[in-house]
Amino acid sequence: MNKKVTIKELAEKTGLSITTVSQILNGKGSRFSEKNIKKVLAFRDQLHYVPNSAARNLSNKTDKTIGVLVPTISNPFFSEFLQLIENYSDSKTHVIMIGLDGDRSQLYSAIEGLIAQGVDGLIVAVAVEESSKANDLLRENWIPYIVLDQNSTKDSDFIATDDFHGGQLVAQYLCKLGHRRFSVVVPDKESMTYNINLRLNGFVEKCRDLGIATDDIQILEAKFSKHGGQKTVPDIVSFKPTAIFTLSDELAIGVLGGIYDQGLEVPGNYSLVGYDDTDYAEFMNPKLTTVRQPISLLAKYALEMLENRISDSKLKQQVRAVDVELVIRNSTKEN
């Protein structure tokens, strides 16, 4: 029996990329030259190429297919975001969701795979650098996409939350409570993104405006996980802050567990503030003071803007900005 021809082999024969061949085979030939379309179809027939049945059924099953890329699905913020995208999508839209498990080096192959499945557009909640291969891949294949809150961009449609203001709100609130010495837990360099860095900058700048000395702000890098937050606690205890700001709720949970492991308490020994207001923030003990991102609006706007772009590729750049708010619960107290 002859071996089944793969799309990779078909692409090699045509001298085109896998994503270009896939786009043409998925009926999106209007994006490419007539010469390349004829070449792909000719080699398809010559080699008797048969597309993957699952991919073919997927493309026939719905009128529109969108891909959603997030850094990780283990973070409650992103799992909730994915669920909201699914909820807001109409019955004619199929959603393919991919989490990179914190490994951004997989971004290019993830986008390539989604394009190969014939997606009509992408919602990208992972940092895509302007000069990166991933960005080039999207543009070369004329894939409409929305950037969610992860990086500054000049050309693509994007939605941004005011994370700088979020950091300011935390600093202002903690200083108002009388705190003057802080530990700030941030993701390590592999996980740090443009928007998270804005949270840090907003906090630090507001502290300085309020007279807090630089030496009274400890910045600790951690793996972007509960365990990462937990591992920072010995350094926090040594620094002797009165308040702790973690740049995500997930880090806050780890820090809280580590504090209890040391025989200490929140807010008895430390006030603790998180960021995101994920579902479990109000079910922690104590309930977590945190910065709420309007995740429902982010999902709603992302879908609306992507549909606009799919319908009209010549539409001028779409930009939406949403603000944040501080949600005060039981994990903070006056110093």
mmCIF file of N, CA and C in Angstrom, residues 59-110:
data_model
loop_
_atom_site.group_PDB
_atom_site.id
_atom_site.type_symbol
_atom_site.label_atom_id
_atom_site.label_comp_id
_atom_site.label_asym_id
_atom_site.label_seq_id
_atom_site.Cartn_x
_atom_site.Cartn_y
_atom_site.Cartn_z
ATOM 1 N N SER A 59 -13.721 21.939 9.129
ATOM 2 C CA SER A 59 -13.958 23.103 8.285
ATOM 3 C C SER A 59 -15.370 23.104 7.700
ATOM 4 N N ASN A 60 -15.931 21.896 7.490
ATOM 5 C CA ASN A 60 -17.273 21.827 6.938
ATOM 6 C C ASN A 60 -18.351 22.003 8.004
ATOM 7 N N LYS A 61 -17.941 21.765 9.248
ATOM 8 C CA LYS A 61 -18.911 21.739 10.333
ATOM 9 C C LYS A 61 -19.454 23.124 10.672
ATOM 10 N N THR A 62 -18.642 24.129 10.459
ATOM 11 C CA THR A 62 -19.043 25.468 10.883
ATOM 12 C C THR A 62 -18.811 26.476 9.777
ATOM 13 N N ASP A 63 -19.488 27.612 9.906
ATOM 14 C CA ASP A 63 -19.286 28.690 8.948
ATOM 15 C C ASP A 63 -17.999 29.455 9.217
ATOM 16 N N LYS A 64 -17.578 29.445 10.465
ATOM 17 C CA LYS A 64 -16.397 30.223 10.827
ATOM 18 C C LYS A 64 -15.630 29.503 11.932
ATOM 19 N N THR A 65 -14.304 29.514 11.817
ATOM 20 C CA THR A 65 -13.449 28.894 12.828
ATOM 21 C C THR A 65 -12.447 29.922 13.317
ATOM 22 N N ILE A 66 -12.379 30.110 14.626
ATOM 23 C CA ILE A 66 -11.388 31.034 15.186
ATOM 24 C C ILE A 66 -10.495 30.283 16.167
ATOM 25 N N GLY A 67 -9.256 30.711 16.240
ATOM 26 C CA GLY A 67 -8.314 30.139 17.193
ATOM 27 C C GLY A 67 -8.085 31.115 18.333
ATOM 28 N N VAL A 68 -7.901 30.579 19.525
ATOM 29 C CA VAL A 68 -7.600 31.406 20.694
ATOM 30 C C VAL A 68 -6.324 30.881 21.336
ATOM 31 N N LEU A 69 -5.317 31.724 21.432
ATOM 32 C CA LEU A 69 -4.026 31.356 22.001
ATOM 33 C C LEU A 69 -3.830 32.051 23.347
ATOM 34 N N VAL A 70 -3.563 31.275 24.393
ATOM 35 C CA VAL A 70 -3.301 31.846 25.713
ATOM 36 C C VAL A 70 -1.987 31.279 26.242
ATOM 37 N N PRO A 71 -1.334 31.972 27.183
ATOM 38 C CA PRO A 71 -0.056 31.475 27.710
ATOM 39 C C PRO A 71 -0.184 30.117 28.387
ATOM 40 N N THR A 72 -1.278 29.919 29.129
ATOM 41 C CA THR A 72 -1.506 28.662 29.826
ATOM 42 C C THR A 72 -2.981 28.555 30.189
ATOM 43 N N ILE A 73 -3.493 27.345 30.164
ATOM 44 C CA ILE A 73 -4.886 27.164 30.582
ATOM 45 C C ILE A 73 -4.968 26.822 32.066
ATOM 46 N N SER A 74 -3.820 26.647 32.719
ATOM 47 C CA SER A 74 -3.828 26.336 34.154
ATOM 48 C C SER A 74 -4.091 27.584 34.997
ATOM 49 N N ASN A 75 -3.796 28.763 34.440
ATOM 50 C CA ASN A 75 -4.091 30.003 35.146
ATOM 51 C C ASN A 75 -5.594 30.269 35.066
ATOM 52 N N PRO A 76 -6.276 30.436 36.224
ATOM 53 C CA PRO A 76 -7.734 30.605 36.218
ATOM 54 C C PRO A 76 -8.220 31.775 35.375
ATOM 55 N N PHE A 77 -7.402 32.828 35.260
ATOM 56 C CA PHE A 77 -7.821 33.970 34.450
ATOM 57 C C PHE A 77 -8.017 33.546 33.000
ATOM 58 N N PHE A 78 -7.049 32.796 32.472
ATOM 59 C CA PHE A 78 -7.125 32.403 31.067
ATOM 60 C C PHE A 78 -8.148 31.289 30.845
ATOM 61 N N SER A 79 -8.309 30.390 31.799
ATOM 62 C CA SER A 79 -9.337 29.356 31.632
ATOM 63 C C SER A 79 -10.725 29.991 31.630
ATOM 64 N N GLU A 80 -10.923 31.022 32.465
ATOM 65 C CA GLU A 80 -12.207 31.725 32.459
ATOM 66 C C GLU A 80 -12.399 32.491 31.157
ATOM 67 N N PHE A 81 -11.324 33.099 30.660
ATOM 68 C CA PHE A 81 -11.391 33.828 29.385
ATOM 69 C C PHE A 81 -11.804 32.893 28.248
ATOM 70 N N LEU A 82 -11.201 31.708 28.205
ATOM 71 C CA LEU A 82 -11.536 30.737 27.169
ATOM 72 C C LEU A 82 -13.004 30.320 27.259
ATOM 73 N N GLN A 83 -13.487 30.123 28.477
ATOM 74 C CA GLN A 83 -14.874 29.731 28.663
ATOM 75 C C GLN A 83 -15.817 30.825 28.186
ATOM 76 N N LEU A 84 -15.477 32.074 28.454
ATOM 77 C CA LEU A 84 -16.313 33.195 28.029
ATOM 78 C C LEU A 84 -16.333 33.325 26.506
ATOM 79 N N ILE A 85 -15.194 33.109 25.870
ATOM 80 C CA ILE A 85 -15.148 33.127 24.402
ATOM 81 C C ILE A 85 -16.097 32.076 23.840
ATOM 82 N N GLU A 86 -16.054 30.895 24.437
ATOM 83 C CA GLU A 86 -16.942 29.820 24.010
ATOM 84 C C GLU A 86 -18.406 30.214 24.218
ATOM 85 N N ASN A 87 -18.691 30.828 25.364
ATOM 86 C CA ASN A 87 -20.069 31.213 25.686
ATOM 87 C C ASN A 87 -20.606 32.282 24.736
ATOM 88 N N TYR A 88 -19.749 33.249 24.395
ATOM 89 C CA TYR A 88 -20.186 34.359 23.552
ATOM 90 C C TYR A 88 -20.249 33.993 22.071
ATOM 91 N N SER A 89 -19.596 32.909 21.672
ATOM 92 C CA SER A 89 -19.580 32.531 20.260
ATOM 93 C C SER A 89 -20.949 32.014 19.841
ATOM 94 N N ASP A 90 -21.344 32.337 18.617
ATOM 95 C CA ASP A 90 -22.643 31.841 18.142
ATOM 96 C C ASP A 90 -22.518 30.402 17.656
ATOM 97 N N SER A 91 -23.634 29.815 17.319
ATOM 98 C CA SER A 91 -23.670 28.395 16.964
ATOM 99 C C SER A 91 -22.928 28.084 15.668
ATOM 100 N N LYS A 92 -22.630 29.118 14.874
ATOM 101 C CA LYS A 92 -21.943 28.906 13.606
ATOM 102 C C LYS A 92 -20.440 29.148 13.709
ATOM 103 N N THR A 93 -19.962 29.368 14.914
ATOM 104 C CA THR A 93 -18.543 29.620 15.120
ATOM 105 C C THR A 93 -17.928 28.494 15.934
ATOM 106 N N HIS A 94 -16.871 27.895 15.389
ATOM 107 C CA HIS A 94 -16.132 26.868 16.114
ATOM 108 C C HIS A 94 -14.867 27.490 16.686
ATOM 109 N N VAL A 95 -14.597 27.206 17.942
ATOM 110 C CA VAL A 95 -13.445 27.802 18.628
ATOM 111 C C VAL A 95 -12.400 26.722 18.917
ATOM 112 N N ILE A 96 -11.182 26.944 18.456
ATOM 113 C CA ILE A 96 -10.058 26.059 18.759
ATOM 114 C C ILE A 96 -9.175 26.768 19.776
ATOM 115 N N MET A 97 -8.978 26.165 20.928
ATOM 116 C CA MET A 97 -8.251 26.808 22.014
ATOM 117 C C MET A 97 -6.914 26.112 22.251
ATOM 118 N N ILE A 98 -5.863 26.908 22.397
ATOM 119 C CA ILE A 98 -4.530 26.343 22.649
ATOM 120 C C ILE A 98 -3.860 27.124 23.774
ATOM 121 N N GLY A 99 -3.358 26.401 24.762
ATOM 122 C CA GLY A 99 -2.540 26.992 25.818
ATOM 123 C C GLY A 99 -1.104 26.560 25.627
ATOM 124 N N LEU A 100 -0.166 27.470 25.795
ATOM 125 C CA LEU A 100 1.251 27.167 25.551
ATOM 126 C C LEU A 100 1.958 26.609 26.774
ATOM 127 N N ASP A 101 1.233 26.453 27.880
ATOM 128 C CA ASP A 101 1.825 25.938 29.122
ATOM 129 C C ASP A 101 3.058 26.724 29.542
ATOM 130 N N GLY A 102 2.990 28.032 29.312
ATOM 131 C CA GLY A 102 4.081 28.907 29.741
ATOM 132 C C GLY A 102 5.289 28.898 28.828
ATOM 133 N N ASP A 103 5.264 28.104 27.759
ATOM 134 C CA ASP A 103 6.415 27.991 26.858
ATOM 135 C C ASP A 103 6.168 28.815 25.603
ATOM 136 N N ARG A 104 6.611 30.065 25.614
ATOM 137 C CA ARG A 104 6.341 30.952 24.482
ATOM 138 C C ARG A 104 7.133 30.585 23.230
ATOM 139 N N SER A 105 8.135 29.697 23.382
ATOM 140 C CA SER A 105 8.889 29.268 22.205
ATOM 141 C C SER A 105 8.006 28.440 21.263
ATOM 142 N N GLN A 106 6.855 27.973 21.773
ATOM 143 C CA GLN A 106 5.940 27.178 20.965
ATOM 144 C C GLN A 106 4.928 28.041 20.199
ATOM 145 N N LEU A 107 5.046 29.358 20.333
ATOM 146 C CA LEU A 107 4.062 30.249 19.723
ATOM 147 C C LEU A 107 3.992 30.076 18.208
ATOM 148 N N TYR A 108 5.144 30.059 17.554
ATOM 149 C CA TYR A 108 5.160 29.965 16.091
ATOM 150 C C TYR A 108 4.479 28.691 15.620
ATOM 151 N N SER A 109 4.859 27.550 16.197
ATOM 152 C CA SER A 109 4.279 26.278 15.749
ATOM 153 C C SER A 109 2.792 26.205 16.072
ATOM 154 N N ALA A 110 2.377 26.834 17.184
ATOM 155 C CA ALA A 110 0.951 26.847 17.529
ATOM 156 C C ALA A 110 0.152 27.644 16.495
#
